[in-house]
Tab-separated table of C-alpha atoms and ligand atoms in Angstrom:
chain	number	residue	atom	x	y	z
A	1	UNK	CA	0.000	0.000	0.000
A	2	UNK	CA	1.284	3.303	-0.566
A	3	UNK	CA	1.971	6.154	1.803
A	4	UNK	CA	-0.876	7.651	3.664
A	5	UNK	CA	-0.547	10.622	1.044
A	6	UNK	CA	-3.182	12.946	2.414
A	7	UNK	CA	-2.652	12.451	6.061
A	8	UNK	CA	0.254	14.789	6.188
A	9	UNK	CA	-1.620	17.359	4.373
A	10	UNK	CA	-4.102	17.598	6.327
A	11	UNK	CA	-1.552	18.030	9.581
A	12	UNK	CA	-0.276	20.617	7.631
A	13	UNK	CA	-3.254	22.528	7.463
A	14	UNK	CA	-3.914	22.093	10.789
A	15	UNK	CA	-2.710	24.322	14.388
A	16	UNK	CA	-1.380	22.693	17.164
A	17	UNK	CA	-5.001	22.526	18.627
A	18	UNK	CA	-6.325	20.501	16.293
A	19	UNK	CA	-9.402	18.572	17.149
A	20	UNK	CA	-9.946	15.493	18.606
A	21	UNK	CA	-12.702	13.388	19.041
A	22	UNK	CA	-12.246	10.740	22.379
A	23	UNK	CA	-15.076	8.380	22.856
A	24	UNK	CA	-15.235	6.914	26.249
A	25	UNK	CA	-13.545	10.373	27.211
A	26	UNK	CA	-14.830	9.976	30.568
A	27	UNK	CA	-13.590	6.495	31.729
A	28	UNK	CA	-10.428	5.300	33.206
A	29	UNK	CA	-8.096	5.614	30.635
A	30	UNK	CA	-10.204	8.216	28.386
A	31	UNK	CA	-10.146	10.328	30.919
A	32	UNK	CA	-6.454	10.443	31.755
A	33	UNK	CA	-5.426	10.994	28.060
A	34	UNK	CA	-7.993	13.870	27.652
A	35	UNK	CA	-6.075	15.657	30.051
A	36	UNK	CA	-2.825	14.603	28.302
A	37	UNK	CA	-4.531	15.759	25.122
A	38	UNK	CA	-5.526	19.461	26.427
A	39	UNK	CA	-2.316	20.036	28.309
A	40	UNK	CA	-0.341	19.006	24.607
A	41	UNK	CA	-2.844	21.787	23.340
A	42	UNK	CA	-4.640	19.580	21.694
A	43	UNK	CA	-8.798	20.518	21.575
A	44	UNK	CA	-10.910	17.786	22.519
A	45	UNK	CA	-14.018	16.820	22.001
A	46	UNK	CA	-15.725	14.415	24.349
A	47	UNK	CA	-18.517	11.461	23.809
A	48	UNK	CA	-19.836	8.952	26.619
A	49	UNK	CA	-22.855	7.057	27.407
A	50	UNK	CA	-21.785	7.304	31.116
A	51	UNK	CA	-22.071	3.608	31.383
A	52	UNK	CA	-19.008	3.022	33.084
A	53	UNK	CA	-18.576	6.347	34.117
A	54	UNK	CA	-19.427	9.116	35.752
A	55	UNK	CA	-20.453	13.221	34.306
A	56	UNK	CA	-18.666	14.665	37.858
A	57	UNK	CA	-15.186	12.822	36.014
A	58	UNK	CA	-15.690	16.412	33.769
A	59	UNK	CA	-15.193	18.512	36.872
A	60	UNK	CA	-11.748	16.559	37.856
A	61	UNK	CA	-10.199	17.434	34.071
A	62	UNK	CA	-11.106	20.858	34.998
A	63	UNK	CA	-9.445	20.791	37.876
A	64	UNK	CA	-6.388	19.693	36.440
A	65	UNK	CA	-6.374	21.775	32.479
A	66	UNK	CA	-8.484	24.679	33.676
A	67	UNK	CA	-10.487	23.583	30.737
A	68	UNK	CA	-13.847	21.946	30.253
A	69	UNK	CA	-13.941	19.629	27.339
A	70	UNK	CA	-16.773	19.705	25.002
A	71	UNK	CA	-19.166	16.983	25.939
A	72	UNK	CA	-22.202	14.753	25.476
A	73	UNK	CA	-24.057	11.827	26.359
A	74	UNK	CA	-23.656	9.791	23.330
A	75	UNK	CA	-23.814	6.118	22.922
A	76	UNK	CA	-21.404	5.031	20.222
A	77	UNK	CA	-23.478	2.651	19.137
A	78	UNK	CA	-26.328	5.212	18.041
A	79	UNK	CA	-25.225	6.027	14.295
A	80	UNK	CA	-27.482	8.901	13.965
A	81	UNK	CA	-26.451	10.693	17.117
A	82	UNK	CA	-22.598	9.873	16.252
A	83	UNK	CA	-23.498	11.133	12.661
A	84	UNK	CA	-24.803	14.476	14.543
A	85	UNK	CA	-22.047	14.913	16.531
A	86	UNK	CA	-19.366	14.521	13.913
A	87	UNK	CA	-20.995	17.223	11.779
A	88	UNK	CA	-22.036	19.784	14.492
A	89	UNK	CA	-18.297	20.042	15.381
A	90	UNK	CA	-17.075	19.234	11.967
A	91	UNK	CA	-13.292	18.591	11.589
A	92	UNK	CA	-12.077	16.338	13.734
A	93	UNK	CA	-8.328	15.210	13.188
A	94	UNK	CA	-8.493	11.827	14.670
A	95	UNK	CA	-10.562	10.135	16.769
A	96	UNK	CA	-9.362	7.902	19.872
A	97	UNK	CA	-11.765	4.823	20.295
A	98	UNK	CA	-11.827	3.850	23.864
A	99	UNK	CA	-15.692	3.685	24.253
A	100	UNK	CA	-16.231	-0.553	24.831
A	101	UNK	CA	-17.230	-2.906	27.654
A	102	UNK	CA	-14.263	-4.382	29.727
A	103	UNK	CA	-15.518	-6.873	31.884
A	104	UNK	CA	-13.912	-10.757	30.565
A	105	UNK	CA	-16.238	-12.327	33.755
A	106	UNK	CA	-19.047	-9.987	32.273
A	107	UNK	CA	-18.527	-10.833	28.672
A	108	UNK	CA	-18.954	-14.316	29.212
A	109	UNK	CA	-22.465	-14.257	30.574
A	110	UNK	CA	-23.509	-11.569	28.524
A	111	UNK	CA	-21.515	-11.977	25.474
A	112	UNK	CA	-24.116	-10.387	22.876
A	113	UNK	CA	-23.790	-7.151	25.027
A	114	UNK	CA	-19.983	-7.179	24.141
A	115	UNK	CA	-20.246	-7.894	20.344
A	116	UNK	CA	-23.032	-4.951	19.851
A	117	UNK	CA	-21.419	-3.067	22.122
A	118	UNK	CA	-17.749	-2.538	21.167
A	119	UNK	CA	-18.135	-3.905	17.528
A	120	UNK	CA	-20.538	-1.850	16.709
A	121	UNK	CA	-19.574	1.382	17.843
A	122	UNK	CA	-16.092	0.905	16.282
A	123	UNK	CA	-17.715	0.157	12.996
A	124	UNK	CA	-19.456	3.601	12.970
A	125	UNK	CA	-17.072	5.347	14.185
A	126	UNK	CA	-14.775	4.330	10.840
A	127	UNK	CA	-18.189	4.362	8.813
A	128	UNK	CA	-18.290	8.290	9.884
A	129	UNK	CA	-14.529	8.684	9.426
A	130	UNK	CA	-14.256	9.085	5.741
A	131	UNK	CA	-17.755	10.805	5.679
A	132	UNK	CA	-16.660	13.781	7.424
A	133	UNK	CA	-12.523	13.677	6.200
A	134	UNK	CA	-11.623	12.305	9.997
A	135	UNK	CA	-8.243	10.604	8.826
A	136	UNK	CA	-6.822	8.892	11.790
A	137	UNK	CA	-8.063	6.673	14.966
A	138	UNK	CA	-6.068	5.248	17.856
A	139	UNK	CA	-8.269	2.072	19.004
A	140	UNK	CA	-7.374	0.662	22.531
A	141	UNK	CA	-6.539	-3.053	22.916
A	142	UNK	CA	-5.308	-5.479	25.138
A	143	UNK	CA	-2.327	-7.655	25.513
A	144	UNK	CA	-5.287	-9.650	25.915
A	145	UNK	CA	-5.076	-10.448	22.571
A	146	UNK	CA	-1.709	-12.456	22.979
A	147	UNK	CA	-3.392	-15.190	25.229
A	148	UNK	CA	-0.298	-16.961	27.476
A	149	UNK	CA	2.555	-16.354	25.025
A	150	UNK	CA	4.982	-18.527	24.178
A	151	UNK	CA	8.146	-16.159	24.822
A	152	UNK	CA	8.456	-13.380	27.020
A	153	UNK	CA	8.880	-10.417	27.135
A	154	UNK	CA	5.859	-10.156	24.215
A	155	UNK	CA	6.800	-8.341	21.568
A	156	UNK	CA	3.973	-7.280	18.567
A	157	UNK	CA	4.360	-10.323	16.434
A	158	UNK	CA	3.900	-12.679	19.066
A	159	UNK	CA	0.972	-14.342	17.376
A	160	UNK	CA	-2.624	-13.970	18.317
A	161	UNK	CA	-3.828	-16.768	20.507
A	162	UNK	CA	-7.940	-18.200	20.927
A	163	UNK	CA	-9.317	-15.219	22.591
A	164	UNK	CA	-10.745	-16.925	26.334
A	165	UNK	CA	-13.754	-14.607	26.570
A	166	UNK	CA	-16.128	-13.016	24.705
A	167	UNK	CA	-14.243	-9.383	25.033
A	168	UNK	CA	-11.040	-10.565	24.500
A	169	UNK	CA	-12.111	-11.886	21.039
A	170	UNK	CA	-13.852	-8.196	20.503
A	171	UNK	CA	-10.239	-6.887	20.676
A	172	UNK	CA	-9.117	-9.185	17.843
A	173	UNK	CA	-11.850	-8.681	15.618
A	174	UNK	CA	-12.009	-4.807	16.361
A	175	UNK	CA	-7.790	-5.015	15.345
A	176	UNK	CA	-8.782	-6.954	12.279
A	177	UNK	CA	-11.620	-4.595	11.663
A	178	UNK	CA	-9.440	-1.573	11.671
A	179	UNK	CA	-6.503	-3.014	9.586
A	180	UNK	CA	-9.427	-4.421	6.385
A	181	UNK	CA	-10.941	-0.925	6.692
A	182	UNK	CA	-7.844	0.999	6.418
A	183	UNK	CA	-6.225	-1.362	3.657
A	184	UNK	CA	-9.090	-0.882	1.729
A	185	UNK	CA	-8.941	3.380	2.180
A	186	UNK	CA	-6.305	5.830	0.676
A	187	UNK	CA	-7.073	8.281	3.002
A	188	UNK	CA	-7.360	6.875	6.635
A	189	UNK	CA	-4.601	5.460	8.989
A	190	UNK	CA	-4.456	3.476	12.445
A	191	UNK	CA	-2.800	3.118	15.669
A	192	UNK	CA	-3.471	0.294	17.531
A	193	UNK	CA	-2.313	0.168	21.077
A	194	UNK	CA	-2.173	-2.976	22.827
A	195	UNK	CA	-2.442	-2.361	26.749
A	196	UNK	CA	-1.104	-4.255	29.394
A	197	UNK	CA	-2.269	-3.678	33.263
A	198	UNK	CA	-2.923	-0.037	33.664
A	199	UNK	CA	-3.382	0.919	37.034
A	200	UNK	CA	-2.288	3.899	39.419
A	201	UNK	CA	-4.595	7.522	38.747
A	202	UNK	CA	-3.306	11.087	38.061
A	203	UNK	CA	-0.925	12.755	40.713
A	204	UNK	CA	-3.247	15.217	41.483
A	205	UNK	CA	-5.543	12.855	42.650
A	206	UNK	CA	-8.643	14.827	41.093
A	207	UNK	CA	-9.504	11.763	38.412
A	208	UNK	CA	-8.804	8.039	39.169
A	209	UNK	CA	-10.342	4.433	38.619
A	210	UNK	CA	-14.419	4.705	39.269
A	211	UNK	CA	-15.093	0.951	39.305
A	212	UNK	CA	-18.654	-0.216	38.524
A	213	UNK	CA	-19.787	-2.304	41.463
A	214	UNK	CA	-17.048	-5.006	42.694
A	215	UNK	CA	-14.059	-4.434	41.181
A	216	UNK	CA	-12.456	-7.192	38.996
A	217	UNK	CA	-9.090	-5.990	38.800
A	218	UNK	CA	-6.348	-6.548	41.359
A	219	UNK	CA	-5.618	-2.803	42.457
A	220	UNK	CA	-8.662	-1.372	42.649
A	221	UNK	CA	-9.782	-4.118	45.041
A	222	UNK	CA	-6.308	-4.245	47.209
A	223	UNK	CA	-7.381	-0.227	47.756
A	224	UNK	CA	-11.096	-0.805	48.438
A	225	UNK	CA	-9.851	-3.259	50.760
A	226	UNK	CA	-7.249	-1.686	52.363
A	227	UNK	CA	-10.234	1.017	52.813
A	228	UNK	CA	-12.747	-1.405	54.763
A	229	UNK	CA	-15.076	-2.074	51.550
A	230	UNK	CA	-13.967	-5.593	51.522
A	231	UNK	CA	-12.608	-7.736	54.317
A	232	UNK	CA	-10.287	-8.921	52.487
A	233	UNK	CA	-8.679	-9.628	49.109
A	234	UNK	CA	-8.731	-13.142	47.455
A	235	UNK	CA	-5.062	-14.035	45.845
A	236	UNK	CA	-6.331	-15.741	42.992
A	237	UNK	CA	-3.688	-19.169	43.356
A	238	UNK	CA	-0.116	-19.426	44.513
A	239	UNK	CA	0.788	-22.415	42.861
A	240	UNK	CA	1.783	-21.260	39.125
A	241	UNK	CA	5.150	-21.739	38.181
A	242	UNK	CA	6.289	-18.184	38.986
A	243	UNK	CA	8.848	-17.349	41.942
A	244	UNK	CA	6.710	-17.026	44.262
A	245	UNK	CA	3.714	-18.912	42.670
A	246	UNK	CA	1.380	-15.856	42.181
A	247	UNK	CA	0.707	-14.506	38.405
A	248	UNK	CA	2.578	-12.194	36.928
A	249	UNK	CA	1.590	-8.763	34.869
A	250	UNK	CA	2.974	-5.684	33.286
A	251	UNK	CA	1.513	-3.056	35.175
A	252	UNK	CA	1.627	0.295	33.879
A	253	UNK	CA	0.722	4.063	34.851
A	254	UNK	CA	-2.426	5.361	33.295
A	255	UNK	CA	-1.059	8.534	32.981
A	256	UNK	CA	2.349	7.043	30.941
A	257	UNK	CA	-0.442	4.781	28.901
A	258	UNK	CA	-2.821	8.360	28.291
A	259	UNK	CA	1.212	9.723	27.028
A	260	UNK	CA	1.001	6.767	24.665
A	261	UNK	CA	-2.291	8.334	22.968
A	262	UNK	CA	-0.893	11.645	22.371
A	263	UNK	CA	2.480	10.261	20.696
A	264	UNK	CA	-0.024	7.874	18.584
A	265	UNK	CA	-2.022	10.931	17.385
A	266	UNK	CA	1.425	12.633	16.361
A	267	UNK	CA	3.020	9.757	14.685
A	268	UNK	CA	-0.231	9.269	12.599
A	269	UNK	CA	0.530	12.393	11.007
A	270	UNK	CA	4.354	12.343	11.083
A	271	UNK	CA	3.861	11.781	7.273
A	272	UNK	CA	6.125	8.118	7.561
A	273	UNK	CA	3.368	5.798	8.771
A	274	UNK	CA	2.457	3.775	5.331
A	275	UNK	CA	-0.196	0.953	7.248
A	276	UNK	CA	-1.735	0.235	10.654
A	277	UNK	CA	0.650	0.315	13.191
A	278	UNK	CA	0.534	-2.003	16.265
A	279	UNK	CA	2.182	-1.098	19.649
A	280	UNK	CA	2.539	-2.866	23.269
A	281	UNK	CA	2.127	-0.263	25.686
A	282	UNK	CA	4.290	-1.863	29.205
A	283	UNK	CA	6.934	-1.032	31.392
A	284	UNK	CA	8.711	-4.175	30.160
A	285	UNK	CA	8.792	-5.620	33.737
A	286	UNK	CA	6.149	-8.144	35.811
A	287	UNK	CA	5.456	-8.150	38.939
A	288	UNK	CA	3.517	-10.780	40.851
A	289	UNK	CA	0.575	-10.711	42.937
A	290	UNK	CA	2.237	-10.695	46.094
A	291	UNK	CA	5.002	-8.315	44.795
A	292	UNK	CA	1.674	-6.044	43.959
A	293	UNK	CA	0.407	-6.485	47.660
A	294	UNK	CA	3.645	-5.592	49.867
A	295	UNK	CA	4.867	-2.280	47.431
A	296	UNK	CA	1.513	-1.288	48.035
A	297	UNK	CA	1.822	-2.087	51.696
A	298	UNK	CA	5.422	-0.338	52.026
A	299	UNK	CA	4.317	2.611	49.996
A	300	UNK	CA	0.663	3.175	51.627
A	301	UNK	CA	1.475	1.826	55.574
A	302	UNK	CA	-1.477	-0.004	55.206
A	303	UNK	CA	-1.521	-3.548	55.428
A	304	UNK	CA	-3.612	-5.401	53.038
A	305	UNK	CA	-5.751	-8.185	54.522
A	306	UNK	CA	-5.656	-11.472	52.167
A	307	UNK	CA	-6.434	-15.093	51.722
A	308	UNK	CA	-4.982	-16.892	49.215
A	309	UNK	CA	-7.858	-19.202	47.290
A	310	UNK	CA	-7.991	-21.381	44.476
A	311	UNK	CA	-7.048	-19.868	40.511
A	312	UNK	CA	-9.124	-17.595	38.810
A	313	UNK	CA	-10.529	-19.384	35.499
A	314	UNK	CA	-8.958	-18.016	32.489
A	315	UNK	CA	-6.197	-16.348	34.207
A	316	UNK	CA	-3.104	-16.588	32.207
A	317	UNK	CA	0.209	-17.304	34.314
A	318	UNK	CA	2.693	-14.471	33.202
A	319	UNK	CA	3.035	-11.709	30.972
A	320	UNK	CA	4.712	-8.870	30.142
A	321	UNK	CA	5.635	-6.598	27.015
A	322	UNK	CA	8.590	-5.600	25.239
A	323	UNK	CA	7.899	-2.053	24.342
A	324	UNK	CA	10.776	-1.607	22.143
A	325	UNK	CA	8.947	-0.793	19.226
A	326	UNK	CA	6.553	2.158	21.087
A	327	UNK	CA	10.085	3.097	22.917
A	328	UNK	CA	11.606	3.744	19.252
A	329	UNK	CA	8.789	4.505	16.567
A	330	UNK	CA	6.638	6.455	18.914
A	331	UNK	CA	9.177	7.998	21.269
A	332	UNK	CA	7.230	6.846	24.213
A	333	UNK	CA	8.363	4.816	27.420
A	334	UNK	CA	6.803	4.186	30.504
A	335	UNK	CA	7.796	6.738	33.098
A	336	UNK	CA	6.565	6.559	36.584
A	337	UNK	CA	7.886	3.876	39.231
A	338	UNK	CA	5.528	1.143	40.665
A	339	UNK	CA	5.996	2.545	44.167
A	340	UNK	CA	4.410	5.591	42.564
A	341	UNK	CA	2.035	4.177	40.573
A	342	UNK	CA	0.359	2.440	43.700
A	343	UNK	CA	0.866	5.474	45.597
A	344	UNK	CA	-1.079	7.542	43.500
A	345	UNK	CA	-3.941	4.743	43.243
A	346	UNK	CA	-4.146	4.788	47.094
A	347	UNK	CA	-4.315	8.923	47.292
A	348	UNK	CA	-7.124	8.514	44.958
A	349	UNK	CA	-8.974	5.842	46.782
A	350	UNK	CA	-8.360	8.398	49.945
A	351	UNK	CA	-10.279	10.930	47.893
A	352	UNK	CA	-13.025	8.458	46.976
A	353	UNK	CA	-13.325	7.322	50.385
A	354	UNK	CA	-13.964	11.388	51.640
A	355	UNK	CA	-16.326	11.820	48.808
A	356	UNK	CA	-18.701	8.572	49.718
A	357	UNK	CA	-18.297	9.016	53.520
B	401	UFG	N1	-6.182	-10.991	41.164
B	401	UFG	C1	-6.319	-11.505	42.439
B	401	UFG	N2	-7.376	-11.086	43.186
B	401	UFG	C2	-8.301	-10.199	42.721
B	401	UFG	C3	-8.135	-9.672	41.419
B	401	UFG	C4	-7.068	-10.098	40.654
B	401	UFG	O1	-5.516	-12.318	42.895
B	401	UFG	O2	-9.252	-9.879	43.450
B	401	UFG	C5	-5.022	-11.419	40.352
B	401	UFG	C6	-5.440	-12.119	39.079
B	401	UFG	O3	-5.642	-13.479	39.314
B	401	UFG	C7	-4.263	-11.815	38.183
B	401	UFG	C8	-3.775	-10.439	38.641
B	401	UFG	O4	-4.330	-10.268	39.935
B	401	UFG	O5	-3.251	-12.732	38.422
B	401	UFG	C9	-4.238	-9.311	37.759
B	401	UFG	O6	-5.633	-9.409	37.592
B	401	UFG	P1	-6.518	-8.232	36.982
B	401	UFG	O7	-7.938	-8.698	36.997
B	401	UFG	O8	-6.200	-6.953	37.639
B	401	UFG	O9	-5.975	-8.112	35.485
B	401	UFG	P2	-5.969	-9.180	34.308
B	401	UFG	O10	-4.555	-9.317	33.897
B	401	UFG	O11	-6.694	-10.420	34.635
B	401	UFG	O12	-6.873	-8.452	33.226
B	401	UFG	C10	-6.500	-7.184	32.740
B	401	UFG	C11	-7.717	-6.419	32.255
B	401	UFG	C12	-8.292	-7.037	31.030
B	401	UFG	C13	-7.237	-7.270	30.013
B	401	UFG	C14	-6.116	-8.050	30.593
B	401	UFG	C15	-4.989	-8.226	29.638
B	401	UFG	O13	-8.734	-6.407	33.250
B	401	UFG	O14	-9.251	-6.158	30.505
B	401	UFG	O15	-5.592	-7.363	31.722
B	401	UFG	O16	-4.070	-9.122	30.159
B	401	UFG	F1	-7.743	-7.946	28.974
């Protein structure tokens, strides 16, 4: 395929606060790379069906940028309200795709939810693309999409293993999605960023991780824990073949992953990218369960109350990225320490705990 010709034209045209649409602006991750986005000078433009999150998130970027983003309740899924959208704030540069369901234990008992959901709303997004001359998307996925690997650390052509729930396989099929539509376009170009654990919130503590109901995810519980929410955390099994027999992750800052998004917006109109582009976003280092538990206990002086239970079904044994490739193409590497990382997810919690008390 040939280069990408009008993609650098159009960055040409363009000031530094060029717009941006960012669906799923307000959860976890959308949220931290608006603010990214506004303090590069970027202008963004905000849609969410608040299904996983919450309109208050709005006063927290504030709080940080000074700025409100534009915003409204959209689902993504709604093609005529996306259609609306797109043409009453005509010229978006790019659009970051983050709106999608995230729940594997949810997916499986629901798994029609997760097709219409996140397949859907990435298909009109990139039907509405080329419709009103939007050029570029970053789409979020998951190292998800590399099952257990076979070598580690993973690097992007580690090949793509049976997805083991219903939203892992929406990843794959939104990645191949994204990679037919843009072979078959002149005039469009992707960035797909493959996630591993994000965790941690911004340093200001005014936006964070809102989980929906229990959390699934291993920090988010340890600090509702460590708060009194739960008695205490389940270790999902300590008898995998790691050193100290809990599983192992990649955990990395949400605000180094939101960094990620703005260096993906820039490279997709550095005028060099000729086809879709695929890049691990990790620290390049695991850490195990119990490794998670006492940094957060050392850095927090809280201790964490857990019981170590059977394994977690589906729960693959170890993994972490190399991020060479995002390190060198996109100029990106993960910044922040762990310690600081799980700092900055307990000064949130404290806020969250003030807020509900
Ligand atoms: N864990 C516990 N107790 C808990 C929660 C988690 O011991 O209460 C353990 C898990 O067994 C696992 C580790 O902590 O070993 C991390 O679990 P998370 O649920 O935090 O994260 P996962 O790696 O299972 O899943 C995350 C995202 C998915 C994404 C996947 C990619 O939630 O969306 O990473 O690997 F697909």
């Amino acid at each position: 395929m040939g280069v990408k010709k009008t993609l650098k034209k159009i960055w040409d045209k363009f000031t530094s606060s060029d717009r941006i649409l960012v669906t799923g602006g307000l959860g976890y991750i959308g949220s931290h790379t608006v603010v990214e986005l506004m303090e590069a000078g970027y202008d963004v433009y905000v849609v969410d069906n608040l299904s996983n999150s919450n309109i208050e998130v709005l006063n927290g970027i504030e709080a940080i940028t000074g700025k409100r983003p534009v915003f409204e309740n959209i689902d993504c899924t709604d093609y005529v309200a996306m259609d609306k959208f797109f043409t009453k704030y005509e010229g978006f540069k790019a659009v970051i795709h983050f709106a999608a369901y995230k729940a594997v234990g949810e997916s499986v008992s629901k798994p029609l939810r997760y097709y219409r959901n996140n397949i859907l709303s990435l298909i009109n997004v990139l039907e509405l693309m080329p419709i009103h001359q939007t050029e570029g998307i970053v789409f979020s996925s998951s190292c998800t999409v590399y099952g257990q690997p076979d070598k580690l650390p993973v690097d992007e052509k580690s090949p793509i293993k049976d997805a083991l729930s219903p939203y892992g396989y929406t990843k794959q099929v939104c990645e191949r999605i994204i990679m037919d539509t843009v072979h078959a376009s002149e005039d469009m170009n992707a960035v797909i960023l493959r996630y591993f654990n994000p965790i941690g919130a911004h340093p200001t503590a005014s936006i964070g991780e809102l989980p929906n109901g229990v959390p699934n995810n291993l920090v988010p519980f340890v600090c509702q824990t460590v708060s009194g929410v739960h008695k205490k955390l389940s270790v999902f099994g300590n008898d995998y073949n790691t050193p100290d027999g809990t599983c192992i992750r990649d955990y990395i800052n949400v605000v180094d992953l939101a960094k990620a998004h703005v260096k993906a917006i820039e490279r997709l109109f550095d005028g060099k990218m000729k086809k879709p582009e695929i890049y691990n976003i990790g620290t390049g280092k695991g850490a195990s369960v119990m490794e998670v538990i006492k940094t957060f206990e050392a850095v927090s002086g809280k201790r964490v109350p857990y019981e170590v239970v059977g394994r977690r079904e589906g729960d693959i044994e170890r993994v972490w990225a190399n991020p060479a490739l995002a390190n060198k193409k996109l100029n990106w590497q993960a910044e922040t320490s762990f310690e600081e990382t799980l700092l900055s997810a307990w000064r949130w919690q404290e806020v969250v705990n003030k807020r509900t008390k």
